[in-house]
Coordinates of C-alpha atoms in Angstrom, one line a residue:
Chain A
L4 CA 73.9 143.5 139.9
R5 CA 74.1 141.5 136.7
L6 CA 73.0 144.5 134.6
V7 CA 75.4 146.8 136.3
A8 CA 78.3 144.5 135.6
A9 CA 77.3 144.2 131.9
V10 CA 76.8 147.9 131.6
S11 CA 80.1 148.7 133.2
I12 CA 81.9 147.0 130.2
L13 CA 79.6 148.6 127.7
A14 CA 80.0 152.0 129.3
L15 CA 83.7 151.7 129.0
A16 CA 83.4 150.7 125.4
A17 CA 81.3 153.7 124.7
S18 CA 83.6 156.1 126.4
A19 CA 86.6 154.6 124.7
Q20 CA 84.9 155.2 121.3
A21 CA 83.6 158.7 122.0
Q22 CA 86.8 160.6 121.5
P23 CA 85.7 164.3 121.3
A24 CA 87.9 165.7 118.5
A25 CA 88.7 162.6 116.3
K26 CA 86.3 161.5 113.7
K27 CA 87.8 158.0 113.7
P28 CA 87.7 156.2 117.1
A29 CA 91.1 156.1 118.9
P30 CA 93.1 153.0 118.1
T31 CA 92.9 150.1 120.6
K32 CA 95.9 149.9 122.9
P33 CA 97.9 146.7 122.9
L34 CA 97.3 144.4 125.8
A35 CA 100.7 145.0 127.2
D36 CA 100.1 148.8 127.3
I37 CA 96.7 148.3 129.0
L38 CA 98.3 146.2 131.7
A39 CA 101.3 148.5 132.1
A40 CA 98.9 151.3 132.9
S41 CA 96.8 149.3 135.4
P42 CA 96.7 150.3 139.1
K43 CA 97.9 147.8 141.6
S44 CA 94.3 147.4 142.9
A45 CA 93.4 145.7 139.6
W46 CA 95.5 142.7 140.6
R47 CA 94.9 140.0 143.2
A48 CA 97.7 137.7 144.5
L49 CA 97.0 134.0 144.0
D50 CA 96.7 132.1 147.2
Q51 CA 99.3 129.3 147.4
A52 CA 96.8 127.1 149.2
N53 CA 94.6 127.3 146.1
L54 CA 97.4 126.5 143.6
V55 CA 98.3 123.1 142.2
Y56 CA 101.9 122.7 141.0
L57 CA 101.9 120.1 138.3
D58 CA 105.6 119.4 137.5
L59 CA 106.4 117.7 134.2
P60 CA 109.9 116.6 133.0
K61 CA 109.9 119.7 130.8
G62 CA 108.7 122.3 133.3
R63 CA 106.0 123.4 135.7
V64 CA 102.3 123.9 135.1
I65 CA 100.3 125.9 137.8
I66 CA 96.6 125.6 138.2
E67 CA 94.4 127.9 140.2
L68 CA 91.6 126.0 142.0
A69 CA 88.0 127.3 142.1
P70 CA 86.5 126.2 145.4
A71 CA 83.6 128.6 144.9
F72 CA 82.3 126.3 142.2
A73 CA 83.4 122.8 143.2
P74 CA 84.3 122.9 146.9
N75 CA 84.1 119.1 147.4
H76 CA 86.1 118.2 144.4
V77 CA 88.7 120.9 145.2
A78 CA 89.0 119.5 148.7
N79 CA 89.5 116.1 147.2
V80 CA 92.2 117.3 144.8
K81 CA 94.1 118.8 147.7
L82 CA 94.0 115.7 149.8
L83 CA 95.0 113.5 146.8
A84 CA 97.9 115.8 146.0
K85 CA 99.1 115.8 149.7
A86 CA 98.9 112.0 149.7
G87 CA 101.2 111.8 146.6
F88 CA 98.3 110.1 144.7
Y89 CA 99.0 111.7 141.3
D90 CA 102.7 111.0 141.5
K91 CA 101.9 107.3 141.0
G92 CA 100.3 108.1 137.7
G93 CA 101.1 110.5 134.9
I94 CA 99.7 112.2 131.8
I95 CA 97.7 109.3 130.3
R96 CA 95.8 111.0 127.5
A97 CA 96.2 113.8 124.9
Q98 CA 93.5 114.1 122.4
D99 CA 94.1 116.7 119.7
N100 CA 91.8 119.6 119.7
F101 CA 90.1 118.5 122.9
V102 CA 91.8 117.6 126.2
V103 CA 95.0 116.5 128.0
Q104 CA 94.3 114.2 131.0
W105 CA 96.4 113.0 134.0
G106 CA 95.7 110.4 136.6
I107 CA 96.4 106.7 137.2
P108 CA 96.7 104.6 134.0
D109 CA 93.9 102.2 133.4
G110 CA 94.5 98.7 134.8
Q111 CA 96.8 100.1 137.5
P112 CA 95.4 99.9 141.1
D113 CA 94.6 103.2 142.7
P114 CA 97.1 104.4 145.3
P115 CA 95.8 105.3 148.8
L116 CA 93.4 108.3 148.7
G117 CA 94.9 110.1 151.8
G118 CA 91.4 110.7 153.2
A119 CA 89.9 111.9 149.9
K120 CA 86.4 110.6 149.1
E121 CA 86.2 107.7 146.7
K122 CA 83.0 109.2 145.1
L123 CA 81.5 112.6 145.2
A124 CA 78.2 114.1 144.1
P125 CA 78.6 116.1 140.9
E126 CA 79.4 119.8 141.1
F127 CA 78.5 120.6 137.5
T128 CA 76.7 123.9 138.4
R129 CA 76.0 125.9 141.5
A130 CA 73.4 128.5 142.5
S131 CA 74.0 131.8 140.7
Q132 CA 72.9 133.7 143.8
G133 CA 75.7 135.2 145.8
L134 CA 78.2 135.2 142.9
A135 CA 79.7 138.5 141.8
F136 CA 79.3 137.9 138.0
T137 CA 80.9 140.3 135.6
A138 CA 78.8 139.8 132.5
L139 CA 79.8 140.1 128.8
P140 CA 77.2 141.8 126.7
D141 CA 77.6 139.4 123.8
R142 CA 75.7 136.5 122.4
D143 CA 76.9 133.0 123.2
S144 CA 76.3 129.7 121.4
Y145 CA 75.8 127.7 124.6
A146 CA 74.5 129.9 127.5
A147 CA 72.0 132.6 128.1
Q148 CA 74.8 134.8 129.5
T149 CA 78.6 134.5 129.9
G150 CA 81.1 136.4 131.9
F151 CA 83.6 136.1 134.7
V152 CA 83.6 135.1 138.3
G153 CA 86.7 135.6 140.5
G154 CA 89.1 135.3 137.5
F155 CA 87.4 132.3 135.9
P156 CA 85.3 132.3 132.6
A157 CA 81.7 131.4 133.5
A158 CA 78.1 131.3 132.4
R159 CA 74.7 131.5 134.0
D160 CA 71.1 130.9 133.2
P161 CA 68.6 133.3 134.8
K162 CA 65.8 130.7 134.1
T163 CA 67.4 128.0 136.3
G164 CA 69.3 130.3 138.6
R165 CA 72.4 128.2 138.0
A166 CA 76.0 129.3 137.2
W167 CA 79.0 127.2 136.0
L168 CA 82.6 127.6 134.9
T169 CA 82.9 127.2 131.1
H170 CA 85.2 124.8 129.3
C171 CA 87.7 127.2 127.8
Y172 CA 91.4 126.7 126.8
G173 CA 93.1 125.9 130.1
T174 CA 90.0 125.0 132.1
V175 CA 90.7 122.0 134.4
A176 CA 88.0 119.6 135.3
V177 CA 87.3 116.2 136.8
A178 CA 87.3 113.2 134.5
R179 CA 84.7 110.6 135.1
S180 CA 83.0 107.6 133.5
A181 CA 79.3 107.5 132.6
E182 CA 77.9 107.8 136.1
P183 CA 77.7 111.5 137.1
N184 CA 79.1 110.8 140.5
S185 CA 82.0 108.6 139.2
G186 CA 84.7 111.3 139.3
N187 CA 86.6 112.1 142.5
G188 CA 89.4 114.3 141.2
G189 CA 91.9 111.4 140.9
S190 CA 91.9 112.0 137.2
L191 CA 91.8 115.6 135.8
Y192 CA 91.9 117.1 132.4
A193 CA 92.9 120.4 130.9
V194 CA 91.1 121.7 127.8
I195 CA 93.2 122.3 124.7
G196 CA 90.5 122.8 122.1
P197 CA 86.8 123.8 121.8
A198 CA 85.0 121.9 124.5
R199 CA 82.0 123.9 125.6
H200 CA 79.8 120.9 124.9
L201 CA 81.2 119.6 128.2
D202 CA 79.7 122.5 130.1
R203 CA 77.3 121.5 132.9
N204 CA 78.2 117.9 132.4
L205 CA 81.5 117.8 134.3
S206 CA 82.8 119.4 137.5
V207 CA 85.3 122.2 136.8
V208 CA 87.9 122.6 139.5
G209 CA 90.1 125.4 138.1
R210 CA 92.2 126.7 135.3
V211 CA 95.8 126.7 134.2
V212 CA 97.5 130.0 135.1
Q213 CA 101.1 129.2 134.0
G214 CA 102.8 126.7 131.7
M215 CA 99.8 125.8 129.5
A216 CA 102.1 125.3 126.5
L217 CA 103.7 122.3 128.3
L218 CA 100.3 120.6 128.2
S219 CA 99.2 121.8 124.8
T220 CA 102.3 120.5 123.1
T221 CA 102.1 117.0 124.7
S222 CA 102.4 114.3 122.1
R223 CA 98.9 113.1 121.2
G224 CA 97.9 109.6 122.3
E225 CA 97.4 107.1 119.5
G226 CA 94.8 105.0 121.3
A227 CA 91.0 105.6 121.3
M228 CA 90.1 109.2 122.6
G229 CA 93.8 110.0 122.7
F230 CA 94.7 107.7 125.5
Y231 CA 98.3 106.3 125.2
A232 CA 98.1 102.7 123.9
K233 CA 100.9 101.7 126.4
P234 CA 100.6 102.9 130.0
A235 CA 104.4 103.2 129.9
D236 CA 104.0 106.2 127.5
A237 CA 102.4 108.2 130.3
T238 CA 104.5 111.3 131.1
P239 CA 105.6 111.2 134.7
I240 CA 104.2 114.0 136.9
K241 CA 104.7 115.4 140.4
V242 CA 101.7 117.2 141.9
R243 CA 101.8 119.4 145.0
I244 CA 99.6 122.1 146.5
G245 CA 101.5 125.5 146.5
S246 CA 101.3 125.9 150.3
D247 CA 103.1 122.6 150.7
V248 CA 106.0 123.7 148.5
P249 CA 109.1 125.1 150.3
A250 CA 108.8 128.9 150.3
A251 CA 112.0 129.3 148.2
D252 CA 110.4 127.1 145.4
Q253 CA 107.0 128.8 145.4
V254 CA 106.0 130.8 142.4
G255 CA 104.3 134.1 143.4
L256 CA 101.7 135.1 140.9
E257 CA 99.0 137.7 140.6
A258 CA 96.0 137.7 138.3
L259 CA 94.1 140.6 136.8
R260 CA 90.8 141.0 138.7
T261 CA 88.0 140.3 136.3
D262 CA 85.8 142.8 138.1
S263 CA 88.4 145.6 137.6
P264 CA 88.1 148.5 135.1
T265 CA 91.3 147.4 133.6
F266 CA 89.8 144.0 132.8
A267 CA 86.8 145.8 131.2
T268 CA 89.3 147.6 128.9
V269 CA 91.0 144.3 128.1
A270 CA 87.7 142.7 127.2
E271 CA 86.6 145.6 125.1
A272 CA 90.0 145.6 123.3
R273 CA 89.2 142.1 122.2
R274 CA 85.6 142.8 121.4
N275 CA 86.4 145.7 119.2
R276 CA 90.0 145.8 118.3
R277 CA 90.8 148.8 116.1
D278 CA 94.4 149.6 115.2
D279 CA 96.7 149.6 112.2
F280 CA 96.4 145.8 111.8
Y281 CA 92.7 145.2 112.7
R282 CA 90.5 147.3 110.5
T283 CA 87.2 145.6 111.1
P284 CA 86.2 145.4 114.8
Q285 CA 84.2 142.3 115.7
G286 CA 81.5 143.8 117.8
G287 CA 81.6 140.9 120.2
V288 CA 83.7 138.2 121.8
D289 CA 83.4 134.6 122.9
V290 CA 83.9 134.2 126.7
C291 CA 86.8 131.8 125.9
N292 CA 88.6 134.4 123.8
V293 CA 89.1 137.1 126.4
P294 CA 92.6 137.2 127.8
L295 CA 92.9 136.5 131.5
P296 CA 96.3 138.0 132.4
V297 CA 98.5 136.5 135.1
R298 CA 102.0 137.8 135.9
P299 CA 104.8 137.3 138.5
K300 CA 103.7 138.9 141.8
S301 CA 105.1 142.4 142.0
Chain B
L30 CA 67.8 128.9 100.3
R31 CA 69.4 130.1 103.5
L32 CA 66.2 129.4 105.5
V33 CA 65.8 126.0 103.9
A34 CA 69.4 125.0 104.9
A35 CA 68.8 126.2 108.5
V36 CA 65.5 124.5 108.7
S37 CA 66.9 121.2 107.4
I38 CA 69.1 120.9 110.5
L39 CA 66.4 121.9 112.8
A40 CA 63.9 119.5 111.2
L41 CA 66.3 116.7 111.6
A42 CA 66.8 117.6 115.2
A43 CA 63.1 117.6 115.8
S44 CA 62.6 114.3 114.2
A45 CA 65.5 112.8 116.1
Q46 CA 63.9 113.9 119.3
A47 CA 60.3 112.9 118.4
Q48 CA 60.7 109.2 119.2
P49 CA 57.1 107.9 119.3
A50 CA 57.0 105.4 122.2
A51 CA 59.9 106.6 124.4
K52 CA 59.3 109.2 127.0
K53 CA 63.1 110.1 127.0
P54 CA 64.6 111.2 123.7
A55 CA 66.7 108.5 122.1
P56 CA 70.3 108.6 123.0
T57 CA 72.6 110.5 120.5
K58 CA 74.6 108.1 118.4
P59 CA 78.4 108.3 118.6
L60 CA 80.0 110.1 115.7
A61 CA 81.6 106.9 114.4
D62 CA 78.2 105.2 114.2
I63 CA 76.7 108.2 112.4
L64 CA 79.5 108.1 109.8
A65 CA 79.3 104.3 109.5
A66 CA 75.7 104.6 108.5
S67 CA 76.2 107.4 106.0
P68 CA 75.5 106.9 102.3
K69 CA 78.3 107.2 99.8
S70 CA 76.6 110.3 98.5
A71 CA 77.3 112.2 101.7
W72 CA 81.0 112.3 100.9
R73 CA 83.0 114.2 98.3
A74 CA 86.5 113.3 97.1
L75 CA 89.0 116.0 97.7
D76 CA 90.6 117.3 94.5
Q77 CA 94.4 116.9 94.5
A78 CA 94.7 120.2 92.6
N79 CA 93.2 121.9 95.7
L80 CA 95.4 120.2 98.3
V81 CA 98.6 121.5 99.9
Y82 CA 101.0 118.8 101.1
L83 CA 103.0 120.4 103.9
D84 CA 105.7 117.8 104.9
L85 CA 107.4 118.2 108.2
P86 CA 110.2 116.0 109.6
K87 CA 107.6 114.2 111.8
G88 CA 105.0 113.7 109.1
R89 CA 102.5 115.1 106.6
V90 CA 100.0 117.9 107.0
I91 CA 97.3 118.2 104.3
I92 CA 95.4 121.4 103.7
E93 CA 92.3 121.8 101.5
L94 CA 92.3 125.2 99.7
A95 CA 89.2 127.4 99.4
P96 CA 89.3 129.1 96.0
A97 CA 85.7 130.1 96.3
F98 CA 86.7 132.5 99.1
A99 CA 90.2 133.6 98.2
P100 CA 90.8 132.8 94.5
N101 CA 93.7 135.2 94.1
H102 CA 95.5 134.1 97.2
V103 CA 94.9 130.4 96.5
A104 CA 96.3 130.9 93.0
N105 CA 99.4 132.6 94.5
V106 CA 99.9 129.7 97.1
K107 CA 99.8 127.2 94.2
L108 CA 102.4 129.1 92.2
L109 CA 104.6 129.6 95.3
A110 CA 104.4 125.9 96.1
K111 CA 105.3 124.9 92.6
A112 CA 108.2 127.3 92.6
G113 CA 109.6 125.6 95.8
F114 CA 109.3 129.0 97.6
Y115 CA 108.2 127.6 100.9
D116 CA 110.9 125.0 101.0
K117 CA 113.5 127.8 101.5
G118 CA 111.7 128.7 104.7
G119 CA 110.1 126.7 107.5
I120 CA 107.8 126.9 110.5
I121 CA 108.8 130.3 111.9
R122 CA 106.3 130.9 114.6
A123 CA 104.2 128.9 117.2
Q124 CA 102.2 131.1 119.6
D125 CA 100.4 129.0 122.2
N126 CA 96.6 129.3 122.1
F127 CA 96.7 131.2 118.8
V128 CA 98.6 130.2 115.6
V129 CA 101.4 128.3 114.0
Q130 CA 103.0 130.1 111.0
W131 CA 105.3 129.1 108.2
G132 CA 107.2 131.1 105.6
I133 CA 110.5 132.7 105.1
P134 CA 112.2 133.8 108.3
D135 CA 112.6 137.5 108.9
G136 CA 115.8 138.9 107.5
Q137 CA 116.2 136.2 104.9
P138 CA 115.6 137.4 101.3
D139 CA 112.5 136.1 99.5
P140 CA 113.2 133.3 97.1
P141 CA 111.8 133.7 93.5
L142 CA 108.0 133.9 93.4
G143 CA 107.5 131.6 90.4
G144 CA 105.1 134.0 88.8
A145 CA 103.1 134.6 92.0
K146 CA 102.0 138.2 92.6
E147 CA 104.1 140.2 95.1
K148 CA 101.1 141.9 96.5
L149 CA 97.4 141.1 96.4
A150 CA 94.2 143.0 97.2
P151 CA 92.7 141.5 100.4
E152 CA 90.1 138.7 100.2
F153 CA 88.8 139.0 103.7
T154 CA 85.2 138.6 102.7
R155 CA 83.2 137.9 99.5
A156 CA 79.6 138.4 98.3
S157 CA 77.3 136.1 100.1
Q158 CA 75.2 135.8 96.9
G159 CA 75.7 132.6 95.0
L160 CA 77.0 130.6 97.9
A161 CA 75.2 127.5 99.1
F162 CA 75.3 128.2 102.8
T163 CA 74.2 125.5 105.3
A164 CA 73.3 127.6 108.3
L165 CA 73.5 126.7 112.0
P166 CA 70.5 127.9 114.0
D167 CA 72.6 129.0 116.9
R168 CA 73.7 132.4 118.4
D169 CA 77.3 133.4 117.6
S170 CA 79.4 135.9 119.5
Y171 CA 80.9 137.3 116.3
A172 CA 78.6 137.1 113.4
A173 CA 74.9 137.5 112.5
Q174 CA 74.9 133.9 111.2
T175 CA 77.3 131.0 111.0
G176 CA 77.3 127.8 109.0
F177 CA 79.2 125.9 106.4
V178 CA 80.1 126.4 102.8
G179 CA 81.5 123.5 100.8
G180 CA 83.1 121.9 103.8
F181 CA 84.4 125.0 105.4
P182 CA 83.1 126.8 108.6
A183 CA 81.8 130.2 107.6
A184 CA 79.7 133.2 108.6
R185 CA 77.7 135.8 106.8
D186 CA 76.0 139.1 107.5
P187 CA 72.7 139.7 105.8
K188 CA 73.0 143.5 106.3
T189 CA 76.2 143.7 104.3
G190 CA 75.6 140.8 102.0
R191 CA 79.1 139.5 102.7
A192 CA 80.3 136.0 103.7
W193 CA 83.7 134.8 105.0
L194 CA 85.5 131.7 106.4
T195 CA 85.8 131.7 110.1
H196 CA 89.0 131.3 112.1
C197 CA 88.5 127.9 113.7
Y198 CA 91.0 125.3 114.8
G199 CA 92.8 124.2 111.6
T200 CA 91.8 127.3 109.5
V201 CA 94.7 128.4 107.3
A202 CA 95.1 132.0 106.3
V203 CA 97.5 134.5 104.9
A204 CA 99.9 136.3 107.3
R205 CA 100.4 140.0 106.6
S206 CA 101.8 143.1 108.1
A207 CA 99.7 146.2 108.9
E208 CA 98.8 147.1 105.3
P209 CA 95.7 145.0 104.3
N210 CA 97.3 144.2 100.9
S211 CA 100.7 143.2 102.4
G212 CA 100.0 139.4 102.3
N213 CA 100.7 137.4 99.2
G214 CA 100.5 133.8 100.6
G215 CA 104.2 133.5 101.1
S216 CA 103.6 133.2 104.8
L217 CA 100.6 131.2 106.1
Y218 CA 99.3 130.4 109.5
A219 CA 97.1 127.6 110.9
V220 CA 94.9 128.4 113.9
I221 CA 95.5 126.4 117.0
G222 CA 93.4 128.4 119.6
P223 CA 90.5 130.8 119.7
A224 CA 91.1 133.3 116.9
R225 CA 87.7 134.5 115.7
H226 CA 88.8 138.1 116.4
L227 CA 90.8 137.7 113.1
D228 CA 87.7 137.1 111.1
R229 CA 87.2 139.6 108.2
N230 CA 90.7 141.0 108.9
L231 CA 92.7 138.3 107.1
S232 CA 92.4 136.3 103.9
V233 CA 91.5 132.7 104.7
V234 CA 92.7 130.2 102.1
G235 CA 91.7 126.8 103.5
R236 CA 91.8 124.4 106.3
V237 CA 93.9 121.5 107.6
V238 CA 92.2 118.2 106.7
Q239 CA 94.9 115.8 107.9
G240 CA 97.9 115.9 110.4
M241 CA 96.7 118.9 112.5
A242 CA 98.4 117.5 115.6
L243 CA 101.8 117.8 113.9
L244 CA 101.2 121.6 113.9
S245 CA 99.4 121.9 117.2
T246 CA 102.2 120.1 119.1
T247 CA 105.0 122.3 117.6
S248 CA 107.3 123.7 120.2
R249 CA 106.1 127.2 121.0
G250 CA 108.5 130.0 120.0
E251 CA 110.1 132.1 122.7
G252 CA 110.3 135.4 120.9
A253 CA 107.6 138.0 120.7
M254 CA 104.3 136.6 119.4
G255 CA 105.7 133.1 119.4
F256 CA 108.3 133.7 116.7
Y257 CA 111.5 131.7 117.1
A258 CA 114.2 133.9 118.5
K259 CA 116.8 132.2 116.2
P260 CA 115.8 131.6 112.5
A261 CA 117.7 128.4 112.8
D262 CA 115.0 127.1 115.1
A263 CA 112.5 127.0 112.2
T264 CA 111.3 123.5 111.4
P265 CA 112.1 122.6 107.8
I266 CA 109.1 122.1 105.5
K267 CA 108.5 120.8 102.0
V268 CA 105.4 122.1 100.3
R269 CA 103.7 120.7 97.2
I270 CA 100.3 120.8 95.5
G271 CA 98.7 117.3 95.6
S272 CA 98.4 117.1 91.8
D273 CA 102.2 117.6 91.5
V274 CA 102.9 114.7 93.9
P275 CA 103.6 111.4 92.1
A276 CA 100.4 109.3 92.1
A277 CA 101.8 106.6 94.3
D278 CA 102.5 109.2 97.0
Q279 CA 99.2 111.0 96.8
V280 CA 96.8 110.7 99.7
G281 CA 93.2 110.1 98.6
L282 CA 90.8 111.7 101.0
E283 CA 87.1 112.3 101.2
A284 CA 85.2 114.8 103.3
L285 CA 81.7 114.7 104.7
R286 CA 79.5 117.0 102.6
T287 CA 78.4 119.9 104.9
D288 CA 75.2 120.1 102.9
S289 CA 74.3 116.4 103.5
P290 CA 71.7 115.0 105.9
T291 CA 74.5 113.0 107.6
F292 CA 76.3 116.3 108.4
A293 CA 73.0 117.7 109.8
T294 CA 72.9 114.7 112.1
V295 CA 76.6 115.2 113.1
A296 CA 75.9 118.9 113.9
E297 CA 72.8 118.0 115.9
A298 CA 74.7 115.4 117.8
R299 CA 77.1 118.1 119.0
R300 CA 74.3 120.7 119.6
N301 CA 72.3 118.4 121.8
R302 CA 74.3 115.3 122.8
R303 CA 72.3 113.0 125.0
D304 CA 73.7 109.7 126.1
D305 CA 74.9 107.8 129.2
F306 CA 77.7 110.3 129.6
Y307 CA 76.1 113.7 128.5
R308 CA 73.1 114.3 130.6
T309 CA 72.6 117.9 129.9
P310 CA 72.3 118.8 126.2
Q311 CA 73.7 122.2 125.3
G312 CA 70.9 123.5 123.0
G313 CA 73.5 125.0 120.6
V314 CA 77.0 124.8 119.2
D315 CA 79.8 127.1 118.2
V316 CA 80.6 126.9 114.4
C317 CA 84.1 126.0 115.4
N318 CA 83.0 123.1 117.5
V319 CA 81.2 121.1 114.8
P320 CA 83.2 118.1 113.6
L321 CA 84.2 118.2 109.9
P322 CA 85.0 114.5 109.2
V323 CA 87.6 113.6 106.7
R324 CA 88.6 110.0 105.9
P325 CA 90.7 108.0 103.5
K326 CA 88.9 107.8 100.1
S327 CA 86.9 104.5 99.8

C-alpha cells in the first residue's frame, strides 16, 4: 500500500512531464487552476464535531482535530471546550519562529475540567498499521518517510511500525511540562516556525484550517520562551466545538482529500514547479511545504 | 574540505554521546549554556558596512548582507539605501506563511537609483569552489547537501558544482517579475514561512539578524499574494547601511561562527536533543531549523 501511494504521485509527475509534442515540459498550473479543475469527489466536508472554533478579539481560528492520532487528547480537548475551560484563560505565549500557545496563565488555578482527565498517557506516535498513508517520494531530514493521512501532514518509520503527525506550520499540539504524561490538552500550541524537532515528543491533536494569520501575527511575548511577562497581557479567547455552535454561526468548510489525484497534482506542482517565474524545479518538497487547501463548503 | 567539515560535526556528536561511565547519554545542554561556555574566538563581529538597518515605526530590523553570494545585488542594495530609494516606499506585502516584502508600491514611479543598476543578471547560485562549507550530515528534501557558509544557511550540488543560500526563516532576497534579470534589489522580501521552493530561482542577498518578529507580525495583506490592496496601507520604512549610521546609533552585533566547534555543538543539540523534556532525539535536522545565534557585541 505504501508503495502504491508513493508511486501514484510519481506516476502523475511522470505523465505531467511526458507531453508528447513539446520538447519543454508543460508549464505547471497555478494552484488556483488545479483546484478549479478538481472534481467534487476530491473534497471532503469537515465534520463540525471535529472542529475547534477558537475565537479571538480580531477574528476566528478554526482547528480540525485528529482523533485517529490522539483519541484521548482529542476527547479531552472536546470536554474542556464544552466546560468553558479555555475561556478562563487566553493566549499566554507567542515565541517568534516557534509556537503560539493558549491555556490558563501560570499561577492561575485551573477551572473545572468538565469530566476531562487531569493526566493522560502520551499519544506521541501510533501504530502505522491500518493507516491510509499517501507517501511523498522525497528525502526528509527527520523521518524515514513522510506523507499525508486524512488531510494531515505525517511521517512513519517502517523499522518501528510507528506513525505520527509532523510539526508543520499550523499544527496544533498539547503543551506539557517535562513529564511525558503531564499534558492533558488544557494548554495547546500552534506551530508558527520550523518545529520538526518536536516530532514524536508531543501529542499532536490537529491543525489550523482557517484563520492561521490571526495566530501568526500575535505580538510576541517578552518573557522567557515567549510567555507574556504579565498574565494580563494574555489575549482573551473563546473556545467551542463546531457542533455546539448554533447552526447559523457554523462555518462550513471542505478540505482537499490528500489521497485524491488532485492532491497528487498539487504536491507535484510544488515538487517541480515550472512556469514563467520558476525556471529551476526543485525535484522534491518538504512535507511541511505542500499546500493543504481548505475552502468554504460548496 | 567538505568532508572534514561534515565529519567535524559528526565527530562532536559522537564524542558528546560517548560518556564513559553513564549508560544513558548525557543530557543535551540548553542553547544558552552552550553559548555561555563558548570561547570568544567562536564569534565574529558583524561589519557595519554589510548591515542594512530597516527601521519601522515599531522598531529596528537589521539584515546582514551576503556579498559572497550576490555581489552585484548587494552592491545595488547599498547604493539604493544610500540614495534613500527605499524610504520613498514601504512594506507593501505580507503573505502569511510565505514572505514580507518592501519596496516601491505598484503604480508609484521609481525614485532615483543613486547609481544602482536598473537591471542585473541573476545571482541565483554561484560556484561552490572556494567556499568554506560546513556541511550538515542530514538528508534534505531539496538539495544534495546543506550546511552553512559564513553564517548563512546554504546548499550545494556536487554534480553541478554550484552553491546557493537557502530560503529559511529570515532569509532576505530580491523580488522580481517573471524575467530572471528583472530584479535589481529595489524590492526585497524576508521569508516568514516554508519557502525552499524558491531556492535557485531568486537572488538571496542576506538574512535578518535582529528584529525578525517586527516583520513576522506584520498585518497580512488582503490583496492577491498578500499585497496590500491600498498602497496607503504600506508600512513606512527608513533604510540605511550600518556604516552610514552615526556611531552612537550603530548596533554592535556578533554572530556565532558557523565553522566553530561551538556551532557544531549547537547543531548537534538540535539534531539529537536529549533532556528531561525531549525523550526521542530526531537523528537529523533541517538546515532551516539550526539556530544561528547573534548577540550584542561584547
